[in-house]
Structure formats: C-alpha cells, structure tokens
Coordinates of C-alpha atoms and ligand atoms in Angstrom, one line a residue:
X1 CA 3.1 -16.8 9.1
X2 CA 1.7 -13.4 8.7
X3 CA -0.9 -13.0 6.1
X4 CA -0.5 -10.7 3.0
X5 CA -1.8 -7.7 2.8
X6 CA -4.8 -6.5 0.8
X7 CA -4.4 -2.8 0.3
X8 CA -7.3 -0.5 -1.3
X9 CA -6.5 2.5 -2.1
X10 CA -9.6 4.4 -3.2
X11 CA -7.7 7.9 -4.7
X12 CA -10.5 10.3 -4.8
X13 CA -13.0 8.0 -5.3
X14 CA -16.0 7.6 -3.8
X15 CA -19.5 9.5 -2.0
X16 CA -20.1 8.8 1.2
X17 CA -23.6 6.1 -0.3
X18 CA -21.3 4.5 -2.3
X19 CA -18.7 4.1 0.4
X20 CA -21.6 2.5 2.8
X21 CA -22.5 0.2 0.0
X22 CA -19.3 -1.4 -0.4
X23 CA -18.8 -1.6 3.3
X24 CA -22.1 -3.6 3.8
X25 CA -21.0 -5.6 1.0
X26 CA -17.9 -6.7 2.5
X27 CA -18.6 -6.8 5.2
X28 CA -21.6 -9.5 4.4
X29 CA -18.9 -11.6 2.3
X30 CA -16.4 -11.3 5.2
X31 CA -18.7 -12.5 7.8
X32 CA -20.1 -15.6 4.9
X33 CA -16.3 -16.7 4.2
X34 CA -14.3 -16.8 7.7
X35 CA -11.5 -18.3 5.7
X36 CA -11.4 -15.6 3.0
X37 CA -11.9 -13.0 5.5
X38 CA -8.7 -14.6 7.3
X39 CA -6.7 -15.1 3.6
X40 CA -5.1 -11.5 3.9
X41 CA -5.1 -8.7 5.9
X42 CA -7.9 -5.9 5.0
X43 CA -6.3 -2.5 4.8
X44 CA -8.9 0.1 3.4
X45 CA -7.9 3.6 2.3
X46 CA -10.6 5.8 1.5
X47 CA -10.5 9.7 1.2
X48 CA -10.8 11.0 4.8
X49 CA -14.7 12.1 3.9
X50 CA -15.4 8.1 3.9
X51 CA -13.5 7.2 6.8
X52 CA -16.5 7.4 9.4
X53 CA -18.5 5.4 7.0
X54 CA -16.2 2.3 7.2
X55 CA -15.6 2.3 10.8
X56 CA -18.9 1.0 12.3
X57 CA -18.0 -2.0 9.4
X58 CA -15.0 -2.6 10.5
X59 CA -15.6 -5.0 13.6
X60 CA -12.1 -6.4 13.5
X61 CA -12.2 -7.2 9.7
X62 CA -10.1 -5.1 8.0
X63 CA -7.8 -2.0 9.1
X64 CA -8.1 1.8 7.9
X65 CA -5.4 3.9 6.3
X66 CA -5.1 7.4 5.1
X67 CA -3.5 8.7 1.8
X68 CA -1.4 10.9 2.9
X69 CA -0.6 13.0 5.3
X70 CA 1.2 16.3 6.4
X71 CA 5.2 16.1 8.2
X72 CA 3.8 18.0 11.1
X73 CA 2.1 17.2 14.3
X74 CA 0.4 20.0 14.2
X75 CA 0.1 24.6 13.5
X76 CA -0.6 26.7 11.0
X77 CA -1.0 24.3 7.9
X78 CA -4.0 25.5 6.2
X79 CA -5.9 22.4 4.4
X80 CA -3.3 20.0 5.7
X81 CA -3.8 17.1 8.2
X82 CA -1.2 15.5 10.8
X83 CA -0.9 11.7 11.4
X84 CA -1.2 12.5 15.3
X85 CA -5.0 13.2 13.8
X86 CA -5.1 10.0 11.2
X87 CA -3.9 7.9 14.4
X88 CA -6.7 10.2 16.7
X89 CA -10.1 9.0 14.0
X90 CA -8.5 5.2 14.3
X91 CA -6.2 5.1 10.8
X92 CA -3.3 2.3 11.3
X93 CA -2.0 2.9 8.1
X94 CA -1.1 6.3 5.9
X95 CA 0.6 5.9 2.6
X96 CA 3.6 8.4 1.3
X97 CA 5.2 9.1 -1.8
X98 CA 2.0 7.8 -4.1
X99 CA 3.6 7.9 -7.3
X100 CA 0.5 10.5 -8.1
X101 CA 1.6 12.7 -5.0
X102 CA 5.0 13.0 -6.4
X103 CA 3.8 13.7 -9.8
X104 CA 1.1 16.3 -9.0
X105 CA 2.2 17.9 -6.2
X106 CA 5.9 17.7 -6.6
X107 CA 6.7 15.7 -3.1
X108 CA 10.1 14.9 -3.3
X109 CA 11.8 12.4 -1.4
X110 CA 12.8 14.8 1.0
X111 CA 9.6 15.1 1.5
X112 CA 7.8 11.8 1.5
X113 CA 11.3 11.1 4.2
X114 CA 9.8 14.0 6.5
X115 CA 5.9 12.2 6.4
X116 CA 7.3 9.1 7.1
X117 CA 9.2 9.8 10.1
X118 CA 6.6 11.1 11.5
X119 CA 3.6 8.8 11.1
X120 CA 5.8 6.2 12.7
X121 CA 6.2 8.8 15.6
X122 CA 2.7 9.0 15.8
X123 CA 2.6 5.4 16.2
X124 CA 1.4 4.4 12.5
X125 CA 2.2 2.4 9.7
X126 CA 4.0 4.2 6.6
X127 CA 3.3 2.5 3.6
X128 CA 5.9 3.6 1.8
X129 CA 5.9 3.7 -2.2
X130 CA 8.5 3.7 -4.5
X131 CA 9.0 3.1 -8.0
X132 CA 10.8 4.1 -11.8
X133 CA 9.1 6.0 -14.6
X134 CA 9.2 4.4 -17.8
X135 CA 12.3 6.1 -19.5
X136 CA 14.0 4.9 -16.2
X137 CA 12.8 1.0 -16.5
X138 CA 14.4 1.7 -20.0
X139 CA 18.0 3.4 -19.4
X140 CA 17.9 0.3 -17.0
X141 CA 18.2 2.5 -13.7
X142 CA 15.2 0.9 -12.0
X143 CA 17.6 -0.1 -9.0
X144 CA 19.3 3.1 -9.0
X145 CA 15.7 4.7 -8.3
X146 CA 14.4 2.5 -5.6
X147 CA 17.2 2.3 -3.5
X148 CA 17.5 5.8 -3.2
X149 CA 13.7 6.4 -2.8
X150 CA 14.3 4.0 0.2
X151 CA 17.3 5.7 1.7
X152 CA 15.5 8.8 1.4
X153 CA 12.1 8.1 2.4
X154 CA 13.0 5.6 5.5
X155 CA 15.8 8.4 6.5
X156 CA 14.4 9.5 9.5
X157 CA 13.0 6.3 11.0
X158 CA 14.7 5.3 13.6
X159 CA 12.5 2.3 15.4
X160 CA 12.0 -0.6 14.0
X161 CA 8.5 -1.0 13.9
X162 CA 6.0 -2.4 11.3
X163 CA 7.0 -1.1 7.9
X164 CA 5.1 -1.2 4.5
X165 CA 7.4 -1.0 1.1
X166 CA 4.7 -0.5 -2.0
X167 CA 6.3 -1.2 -5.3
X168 CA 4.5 0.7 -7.9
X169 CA 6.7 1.6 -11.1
X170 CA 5.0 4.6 -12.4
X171 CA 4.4 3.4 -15.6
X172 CA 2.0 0.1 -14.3
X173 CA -0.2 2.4 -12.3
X174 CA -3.5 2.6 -14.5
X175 CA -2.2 1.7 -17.0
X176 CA -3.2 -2.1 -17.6
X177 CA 0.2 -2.5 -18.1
X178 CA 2.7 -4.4 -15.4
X179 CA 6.1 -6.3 -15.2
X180 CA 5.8 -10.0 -15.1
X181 CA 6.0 -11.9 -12.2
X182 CA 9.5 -12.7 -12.7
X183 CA 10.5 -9.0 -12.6
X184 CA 8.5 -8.1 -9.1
X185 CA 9.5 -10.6 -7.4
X186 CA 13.8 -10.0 -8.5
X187 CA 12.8 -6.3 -7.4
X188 CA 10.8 -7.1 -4.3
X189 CA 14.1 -9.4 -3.6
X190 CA 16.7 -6.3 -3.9
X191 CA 14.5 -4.3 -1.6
X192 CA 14.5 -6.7 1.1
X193 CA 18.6 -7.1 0.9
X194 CA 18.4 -2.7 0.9
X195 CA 16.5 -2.3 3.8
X196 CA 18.6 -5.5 5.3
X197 CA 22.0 -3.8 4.4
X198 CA 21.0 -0.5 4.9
X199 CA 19.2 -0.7 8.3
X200 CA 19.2 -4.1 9.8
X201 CA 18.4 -7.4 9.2
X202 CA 15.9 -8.1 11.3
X203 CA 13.9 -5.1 10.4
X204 CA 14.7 -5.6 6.7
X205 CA 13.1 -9.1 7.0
X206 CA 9.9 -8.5 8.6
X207 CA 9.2 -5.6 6.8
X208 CA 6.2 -6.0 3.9
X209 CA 7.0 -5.5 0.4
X210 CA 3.8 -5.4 -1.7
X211 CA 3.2 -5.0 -5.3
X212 CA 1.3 -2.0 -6.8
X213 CA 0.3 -1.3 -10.3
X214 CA -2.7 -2.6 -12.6
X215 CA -3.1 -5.6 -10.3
X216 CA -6.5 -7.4 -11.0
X217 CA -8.4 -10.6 -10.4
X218 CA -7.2 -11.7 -13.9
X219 CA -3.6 -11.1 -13.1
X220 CA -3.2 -11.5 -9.5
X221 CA -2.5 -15.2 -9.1
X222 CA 0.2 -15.1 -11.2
X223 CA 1.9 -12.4 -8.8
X224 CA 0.8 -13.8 -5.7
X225 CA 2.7 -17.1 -6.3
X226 CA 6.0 -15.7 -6.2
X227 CA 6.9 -15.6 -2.3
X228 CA 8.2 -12.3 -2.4
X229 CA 4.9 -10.3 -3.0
X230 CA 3.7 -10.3 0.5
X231 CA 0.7 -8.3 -0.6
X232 CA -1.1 -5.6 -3.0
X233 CA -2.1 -2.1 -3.0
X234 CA -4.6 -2.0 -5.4
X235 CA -6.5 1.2 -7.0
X236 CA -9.0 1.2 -10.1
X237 CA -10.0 -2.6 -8.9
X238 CA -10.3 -2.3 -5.1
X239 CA -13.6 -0.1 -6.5
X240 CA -16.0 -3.1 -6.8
X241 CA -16.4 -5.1 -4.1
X242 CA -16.1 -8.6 -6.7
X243 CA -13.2 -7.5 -8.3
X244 CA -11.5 -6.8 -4.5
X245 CA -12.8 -10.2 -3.1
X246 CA -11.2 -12.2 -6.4
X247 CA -8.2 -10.6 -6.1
X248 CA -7.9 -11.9 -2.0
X249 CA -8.7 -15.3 -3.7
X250 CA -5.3 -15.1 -5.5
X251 CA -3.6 -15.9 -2.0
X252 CA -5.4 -19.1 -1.8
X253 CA -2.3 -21.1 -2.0
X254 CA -0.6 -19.6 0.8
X255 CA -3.2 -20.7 3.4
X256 CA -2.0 -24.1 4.9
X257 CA -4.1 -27.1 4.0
X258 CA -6.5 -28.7 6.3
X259 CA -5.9 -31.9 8.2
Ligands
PEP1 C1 -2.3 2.8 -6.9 O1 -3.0 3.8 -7.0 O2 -1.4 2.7 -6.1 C2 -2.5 1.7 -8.0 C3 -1.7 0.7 -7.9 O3 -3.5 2.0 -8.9 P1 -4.0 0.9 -10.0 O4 -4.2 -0.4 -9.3 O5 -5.3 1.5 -10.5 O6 -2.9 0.8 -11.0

C-alpha cells in the first residue's frame, strides 16, 4: 500500500536560516524515528529561494515540489519559470490552481489546465487543487465546482501517470475552519468516481486525493481515519517542524501492526 502523502506548502514563507533550521530539524527526527519517517511520504514545497537549502537534507527522506509554475517550456516570460526548469533543480512535484493563485492572480481553469499538461510533459507531478468558495458550499453547488475544476484542469493530460487531486474548499484555507470528516471523505469519494468516469479507471484509482484546508495536529486524526484522505497539503502548520511531525503521527493507524 502506498503511503499518504505529507504535503507542506510553505506560501511565501520562509528566509533561507529559517529554511536550514527546519531542514536540520527534520531531518534529525527523520533519521531518530525510521517508522515515522516511513509513515507518509515527505513532499516539501518551499518558495524556489529555499529550494537549494533543502536539497543537501533531502537524502531520500522527503521529495521537493514547487508552487507553481508557468504553461511554457520556455521564451520570453519575464519573471516566470517553466517546469522543464522545476524538473532541471530536482522538484517532483508543482502544485496548480492554489486556491490563492486563482484568487490573486486570476488563473482560471483554463489556465491551471495549460500548467498542468505541461508539468506532466516535463515528467512531474501536478498536484492539482480544486475547491468551492463559501457562497458555493451554500447554494449547494460544491460538486458542480469540482467536477468542472477537474475536467478543466486535467484537460490536456493525456498519460496516465502519477496524479495529485488537493481538496481545498476556499473557505477552510486559513481559516481554522474545515468540513468534518464525514463531508471530505463523500467529496474525496465523488472525485475518485470523476476522474474514474471521466478518464479511466485505472488511472482514477491510483490517483491521490488529499485534503487541504486548516489541517492541524489537533484535527488531523480525525481526517486521517477516513480511507479516502490519502494525504494532506498543509500550509500555516507545515511552519514548525512539531506541528508537521504531529500531524504525520495522525497516519499511525494505517501502518500495519508488527508481528
Ligand atoms: C494551503 O495553503 O493549501 C492550505 C491548506 O493552507 P492552510 O493549511 O494554512 O489552511
């Protein structure tokens, strides 16, 4: 069974000291707990200034990822950065369609499709968000919204490689506030059957669905134990190196007894 995934995703947090700070620190409470360091899968997203930092950590502990990235290889995109280049300084991962990209710099799903087709081309792993705003949670179009954030952003794929859905209604990010358990995993379930129905089974089914939105070590067990949430993206608490480590603890139950 693969394990869940851990995903921190810094925002535009963090100097480069404080970045080699946390690394040392977990990387010294990775190499003290094998088992915790083997209870999820490490995906750390810093801004692109920190990446360097966390590499000479990473000795096969956790993976890197970017936040986002531009929809070309390459050319006259002042500012911008390609996946070709994530993949080139050793990212595995790039997020699109952060809830806060959409908001503040108006990428539309047109958009976030375009990025996504080409990290996979560049031989990465999208990590795909989607999620309602508030007033659509209300007007009970929450399904409406993520199955045509899906059809949109996962448009141009055409391999079925490895493939990261993010749930992350709007509203839950920073907030404090989150669905219960009940309602992430019914919505984690629907996204499955979409990207089953809508592209093909097999690819639907090993795809990860992770939850996104106010998860921390206080909440995270009770989102954890629903078999549906096959991992986290975590922001404000992926920031201290405890809080990070508790929330990895959540998945405790999913790691086969010992004989
Ligand atoms: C996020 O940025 O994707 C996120 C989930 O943030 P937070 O955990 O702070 O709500």
């Amino acid at each position: 069974m693969r394990p869940p995934l851990l995903i921190a995703n810094w925002k535009m947090n963090m100097f480069r000291e404080e970045a080699k700070a946390y690394c040392q620190e977990l990387h010294s409470a990775l190499v003290q707990s094998p088992s915790l360091a083997k209870r999820v899968a490490w995906i750390l997203i810093p801004p692109l200034t920190a990446l360097d930092i966390l590499k000479p950590f990473q000795k096969g502990l956790y993976s890197l990822g970017a936040q986002n990235c531009h929809w070309e290889k390459g050319g006259a995109y002042t500012g911008e950065i390609s996946p070709f280049m994530l993949a080139d300084v050793g990212c595995r991962y790039v997020i699109a369609g952060h809830s806060e990209r959409r908001m503040h710099f108006g990428e539309s799903d047109e958009v976030v499709g375009r990025k996504v087709a080409t990290i996979v081309e560049a031989g990465l792993v999208p990590i795909l968000c989607i999620g309602e705003q508030w007033a659509e949670r209300e007007r009970g179009e929450t399904l409406q919204k993520i199955e045509r954030q899906l059809l949109e952003g996962l448009r141009g794929v055409k391999k079925g490689g490895e493939m990261v859905v993010a749930y992350e209604p709007v509203w839950a990010i920073g907030s404090g506030k989150t669905p219960s358990a009940e309602e992430i995993a019914d919505i984690h379930r629907a996204i499955r059957q979409i990207l089953c129905a809508k592209f093909s089974p097999a690819w639907g089914n090993q795809a990860s669905v992770v939850y996104g939105g106010s998860v921390h070590s206080q909440n995270a067990a009770q989102f954890a134990s629903r078999p549906e949430v096959n991992g986290f993206l975590v922001g404000g608490a992926s920031l201290k190196v405890k809080e990070f480590l508790a929330i990895a603890g959540a998945f405790r139950w999913r790691v086969p007894a010992k004989s």
